[in-house]
Backbone as a chain_set.jsonl record, in Angstrom:
{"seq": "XXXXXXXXXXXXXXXXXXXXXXXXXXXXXXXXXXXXXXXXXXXXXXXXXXXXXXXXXXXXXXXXXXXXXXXXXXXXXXXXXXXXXXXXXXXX", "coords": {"N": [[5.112, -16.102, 1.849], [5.856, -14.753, -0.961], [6.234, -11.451, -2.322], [5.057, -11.109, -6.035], [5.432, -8.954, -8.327], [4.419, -7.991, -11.49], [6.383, -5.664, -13.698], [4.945, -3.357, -14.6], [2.988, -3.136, -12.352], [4.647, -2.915, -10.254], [5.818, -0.656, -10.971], [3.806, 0.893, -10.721], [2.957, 1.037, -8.257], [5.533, 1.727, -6.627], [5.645, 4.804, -7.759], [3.544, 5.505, -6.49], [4.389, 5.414, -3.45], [6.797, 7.186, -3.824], [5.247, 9.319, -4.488], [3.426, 9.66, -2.098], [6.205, 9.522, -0.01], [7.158, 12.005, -1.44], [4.923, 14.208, -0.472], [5.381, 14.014, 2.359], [7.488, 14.426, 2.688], [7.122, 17.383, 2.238], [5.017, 17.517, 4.316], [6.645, 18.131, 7.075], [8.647, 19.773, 6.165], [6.403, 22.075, 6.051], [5.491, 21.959, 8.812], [7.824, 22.519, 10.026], [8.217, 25.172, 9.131], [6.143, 26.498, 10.525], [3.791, 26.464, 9.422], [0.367, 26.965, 8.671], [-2.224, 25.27, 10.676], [-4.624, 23.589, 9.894], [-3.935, 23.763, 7.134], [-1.094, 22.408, 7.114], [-3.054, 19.53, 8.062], [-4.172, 18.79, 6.018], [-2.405, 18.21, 3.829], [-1.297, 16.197, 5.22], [-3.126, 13.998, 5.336], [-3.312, 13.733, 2.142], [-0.482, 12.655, 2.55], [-1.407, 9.908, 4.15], [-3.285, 8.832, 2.389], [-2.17, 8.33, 0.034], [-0.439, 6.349, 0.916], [-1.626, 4.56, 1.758], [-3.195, 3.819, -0.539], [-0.797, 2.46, -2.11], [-0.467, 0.541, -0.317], [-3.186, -0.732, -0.477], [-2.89, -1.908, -3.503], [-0.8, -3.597, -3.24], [-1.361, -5.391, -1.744], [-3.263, -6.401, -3.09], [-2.27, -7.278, -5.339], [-1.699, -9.658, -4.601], [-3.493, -11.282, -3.449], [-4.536, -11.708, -5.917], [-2.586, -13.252, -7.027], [-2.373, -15.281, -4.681], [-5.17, -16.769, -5.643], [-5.472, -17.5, -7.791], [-3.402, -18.815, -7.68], [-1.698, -22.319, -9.141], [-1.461, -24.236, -7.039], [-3.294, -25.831, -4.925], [-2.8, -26.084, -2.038], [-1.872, -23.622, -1.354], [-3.81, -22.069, -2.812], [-6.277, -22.298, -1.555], [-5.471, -22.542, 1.456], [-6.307, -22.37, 4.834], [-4.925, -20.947, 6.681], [-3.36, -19.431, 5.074], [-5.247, -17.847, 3.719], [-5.987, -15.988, 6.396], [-3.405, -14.459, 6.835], [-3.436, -13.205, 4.687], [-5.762, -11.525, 5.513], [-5.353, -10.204, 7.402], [-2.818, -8.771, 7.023], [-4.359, -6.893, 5.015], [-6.403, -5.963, 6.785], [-4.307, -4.137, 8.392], [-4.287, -2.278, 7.455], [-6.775, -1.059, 7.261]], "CA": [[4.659, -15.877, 0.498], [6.766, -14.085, -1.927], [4.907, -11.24, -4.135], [5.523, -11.299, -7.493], [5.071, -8.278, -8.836], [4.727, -7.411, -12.828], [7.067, -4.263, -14.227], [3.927, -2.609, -14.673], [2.417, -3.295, -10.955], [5.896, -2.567, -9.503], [6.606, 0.704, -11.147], [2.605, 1.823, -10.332], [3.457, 1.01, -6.376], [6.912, 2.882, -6.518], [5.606, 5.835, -7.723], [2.681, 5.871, -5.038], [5.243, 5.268, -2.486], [7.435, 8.057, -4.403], [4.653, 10.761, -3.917], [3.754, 9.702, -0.193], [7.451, 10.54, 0.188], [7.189, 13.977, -1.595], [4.323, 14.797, 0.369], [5.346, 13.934, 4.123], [8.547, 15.741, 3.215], [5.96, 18.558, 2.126], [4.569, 18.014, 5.353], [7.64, 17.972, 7.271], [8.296, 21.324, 5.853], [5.226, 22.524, 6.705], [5.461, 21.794, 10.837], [9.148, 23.084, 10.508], [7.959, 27.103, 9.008], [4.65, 27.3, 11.645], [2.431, 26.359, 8.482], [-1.222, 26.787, 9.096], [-2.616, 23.78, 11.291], [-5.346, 23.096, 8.683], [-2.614, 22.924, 5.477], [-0.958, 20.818, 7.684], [-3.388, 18.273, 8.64], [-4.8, 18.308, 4.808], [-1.681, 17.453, 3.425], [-0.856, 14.922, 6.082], [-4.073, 13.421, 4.741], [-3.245, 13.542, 1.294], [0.19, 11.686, 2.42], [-2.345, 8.929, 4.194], [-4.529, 8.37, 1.17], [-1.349, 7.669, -1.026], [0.35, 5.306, 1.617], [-2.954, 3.167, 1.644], [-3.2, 3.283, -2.017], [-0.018, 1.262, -2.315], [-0.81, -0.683, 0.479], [-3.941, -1.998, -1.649], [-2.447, -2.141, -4.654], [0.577, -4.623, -2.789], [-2.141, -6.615, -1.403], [-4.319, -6.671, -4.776], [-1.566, -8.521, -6.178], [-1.021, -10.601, -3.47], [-4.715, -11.6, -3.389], [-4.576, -12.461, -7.167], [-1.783, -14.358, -7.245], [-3.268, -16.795, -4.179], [-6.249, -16.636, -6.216], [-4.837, -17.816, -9.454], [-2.16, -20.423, -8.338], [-2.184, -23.499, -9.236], [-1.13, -25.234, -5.697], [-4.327, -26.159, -4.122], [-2.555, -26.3, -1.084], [-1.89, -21.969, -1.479], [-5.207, -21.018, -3.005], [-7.212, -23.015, -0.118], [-5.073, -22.613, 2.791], [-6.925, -21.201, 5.747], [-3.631, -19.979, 7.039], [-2.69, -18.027, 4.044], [-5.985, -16.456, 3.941], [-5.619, -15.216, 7.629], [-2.527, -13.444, 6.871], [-3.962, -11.805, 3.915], [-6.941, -10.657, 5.973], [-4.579, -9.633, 8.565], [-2.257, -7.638, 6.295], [-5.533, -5.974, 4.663], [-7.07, -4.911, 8.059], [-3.907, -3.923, 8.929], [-4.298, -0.666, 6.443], [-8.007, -0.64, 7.225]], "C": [[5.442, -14.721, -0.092], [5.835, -12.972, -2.871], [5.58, -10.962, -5.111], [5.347, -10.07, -8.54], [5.144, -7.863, -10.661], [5.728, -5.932, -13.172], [6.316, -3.551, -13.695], [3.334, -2.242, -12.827], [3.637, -2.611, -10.26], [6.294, -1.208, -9.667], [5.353, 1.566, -10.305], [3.07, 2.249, -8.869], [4.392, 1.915, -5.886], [6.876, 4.071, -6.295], [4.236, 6.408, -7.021], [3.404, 5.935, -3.717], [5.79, 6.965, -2.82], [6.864, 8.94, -4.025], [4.347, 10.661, -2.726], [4.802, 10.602, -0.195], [7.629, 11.784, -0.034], [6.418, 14.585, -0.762], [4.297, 14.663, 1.408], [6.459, 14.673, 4.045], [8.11, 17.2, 2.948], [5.403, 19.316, 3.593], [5.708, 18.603, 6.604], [8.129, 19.235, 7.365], [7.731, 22.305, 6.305], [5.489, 23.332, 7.816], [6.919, 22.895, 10.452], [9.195, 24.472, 10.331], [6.707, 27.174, 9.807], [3.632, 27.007, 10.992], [1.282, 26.639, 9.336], [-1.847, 25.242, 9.515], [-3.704, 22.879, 9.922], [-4.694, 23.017, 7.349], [-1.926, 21.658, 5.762], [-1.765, 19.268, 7.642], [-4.232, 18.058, 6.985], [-4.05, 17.496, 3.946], [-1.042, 16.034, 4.053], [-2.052, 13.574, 5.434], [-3.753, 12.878, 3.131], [-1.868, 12.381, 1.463], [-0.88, 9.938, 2.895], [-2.385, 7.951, 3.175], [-3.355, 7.816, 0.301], [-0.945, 6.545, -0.479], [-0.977, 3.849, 1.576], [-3.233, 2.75, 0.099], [-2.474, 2.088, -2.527], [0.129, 0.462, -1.492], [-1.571, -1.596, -0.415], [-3.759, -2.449, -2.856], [-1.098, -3.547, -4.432], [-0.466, -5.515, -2.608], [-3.124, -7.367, -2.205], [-3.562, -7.699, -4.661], [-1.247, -9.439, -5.412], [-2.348, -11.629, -3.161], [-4.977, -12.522, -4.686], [-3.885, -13.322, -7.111], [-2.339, -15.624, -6.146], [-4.121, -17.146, -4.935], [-6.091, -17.73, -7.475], [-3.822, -19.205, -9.326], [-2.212, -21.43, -8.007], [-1.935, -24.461, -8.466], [-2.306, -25.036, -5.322], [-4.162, -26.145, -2.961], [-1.956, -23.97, -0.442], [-3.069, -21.306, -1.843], [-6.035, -21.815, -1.689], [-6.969, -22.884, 1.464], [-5.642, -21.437, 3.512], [-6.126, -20.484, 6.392], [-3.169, -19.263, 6.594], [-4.18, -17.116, 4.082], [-6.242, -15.233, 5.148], [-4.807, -14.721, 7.556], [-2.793, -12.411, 5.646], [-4.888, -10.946, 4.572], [-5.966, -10.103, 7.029], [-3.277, -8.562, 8.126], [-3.052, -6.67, 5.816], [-6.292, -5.255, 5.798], [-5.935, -3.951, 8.125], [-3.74, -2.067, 8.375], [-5.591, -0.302, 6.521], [-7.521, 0.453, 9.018]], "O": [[5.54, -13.703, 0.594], [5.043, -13.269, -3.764], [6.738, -10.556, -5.019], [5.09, -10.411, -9.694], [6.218, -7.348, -10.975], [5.349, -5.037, -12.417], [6.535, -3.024, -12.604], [3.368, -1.124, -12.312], [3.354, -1.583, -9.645], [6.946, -0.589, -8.826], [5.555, 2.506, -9.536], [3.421, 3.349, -8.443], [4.211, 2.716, -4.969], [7.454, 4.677, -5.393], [3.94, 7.603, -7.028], [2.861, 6.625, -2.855], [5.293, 7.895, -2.185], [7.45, 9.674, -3.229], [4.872, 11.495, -1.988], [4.755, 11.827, -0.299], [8.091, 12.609, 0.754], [6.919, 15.534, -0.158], [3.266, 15.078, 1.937], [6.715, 15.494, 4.925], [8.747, 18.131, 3.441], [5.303, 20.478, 3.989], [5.409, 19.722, 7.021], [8.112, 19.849, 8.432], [8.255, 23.271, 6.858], [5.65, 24.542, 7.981], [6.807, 24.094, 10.707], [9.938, 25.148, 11.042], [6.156, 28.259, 9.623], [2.527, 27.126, 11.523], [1.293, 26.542, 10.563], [-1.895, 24.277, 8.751], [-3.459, 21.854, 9.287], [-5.016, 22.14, 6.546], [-1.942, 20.539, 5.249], [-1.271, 18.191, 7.307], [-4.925, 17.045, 6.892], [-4.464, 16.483, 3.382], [-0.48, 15.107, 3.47], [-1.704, 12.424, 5.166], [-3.932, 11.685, 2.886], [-1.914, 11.358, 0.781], [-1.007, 9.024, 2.081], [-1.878, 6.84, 3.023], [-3.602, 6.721, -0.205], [-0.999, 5.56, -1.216], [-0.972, 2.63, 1.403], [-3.436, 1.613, -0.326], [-2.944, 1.102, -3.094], [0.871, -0.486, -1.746], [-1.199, -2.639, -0.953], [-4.444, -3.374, -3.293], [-0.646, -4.243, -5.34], [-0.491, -6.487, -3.363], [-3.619, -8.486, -2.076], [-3.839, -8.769, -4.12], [-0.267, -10.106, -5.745], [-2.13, -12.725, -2.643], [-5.444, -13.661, -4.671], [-4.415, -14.433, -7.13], [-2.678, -16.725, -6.582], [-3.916, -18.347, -5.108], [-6.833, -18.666, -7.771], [-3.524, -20.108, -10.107], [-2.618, -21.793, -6.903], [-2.088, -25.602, -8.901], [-2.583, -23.836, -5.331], [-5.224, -26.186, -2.338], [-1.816, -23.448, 0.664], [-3.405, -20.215, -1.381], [-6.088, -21.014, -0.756], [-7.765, -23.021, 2.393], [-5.634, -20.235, 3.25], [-6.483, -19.359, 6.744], [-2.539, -18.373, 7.165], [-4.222, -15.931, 4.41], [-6.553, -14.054, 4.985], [-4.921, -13.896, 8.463], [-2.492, -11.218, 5.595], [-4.904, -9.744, 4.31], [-6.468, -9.031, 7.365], [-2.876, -7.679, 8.885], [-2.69, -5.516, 6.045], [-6.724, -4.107, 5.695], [-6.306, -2.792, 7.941], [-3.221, -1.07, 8.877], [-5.864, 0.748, 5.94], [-8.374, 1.149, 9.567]]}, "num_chains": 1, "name": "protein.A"}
């Protein structure tokens, strides 16, 4: 399955990806001057929480679009829904 993303959807994702990235090289940082263990492991957190964001936001649209298209043989298939549930755990 191919996702299809809108402009809009595509740029949101990017720039959740984008700050992850700023903030693991934040963390990164961090570890490499002795930081304080607890700054550390807050910001490591805050990278987390972004990386799952655009996880669900990839799999939103990936959910809609089965959802929505008009092959009966893609919105019904019990095989496509097992790999969505199996991409969605896989961030749970």
């Amino acid at each position: 399955m191919q996702l299809d993303m809108s402009a809009e959807e595509l740029k949101s994702a990017l720039n959740r990806l984008r700050r992850a990235q700023g903030q693991l090289a934040g963390v990164i940082k961090m570890m490499e001057e002795g930081r304080d263990c607890e700054d550390v492991v807050t910001q490591l957190s805050a990278v987390s929480k972004a990386l799952d964001r655009a996880g669900f936001s990839i799999i939103a649209t990936g959910l809609q679009q089965c959802m929505t298209s008009e092959d009966p043989e893609v919105r019904d298939s019990a095989q496509m829904r097992a790999r969505l549930e199996k991409l969605f755990l896989s961030l749970a």
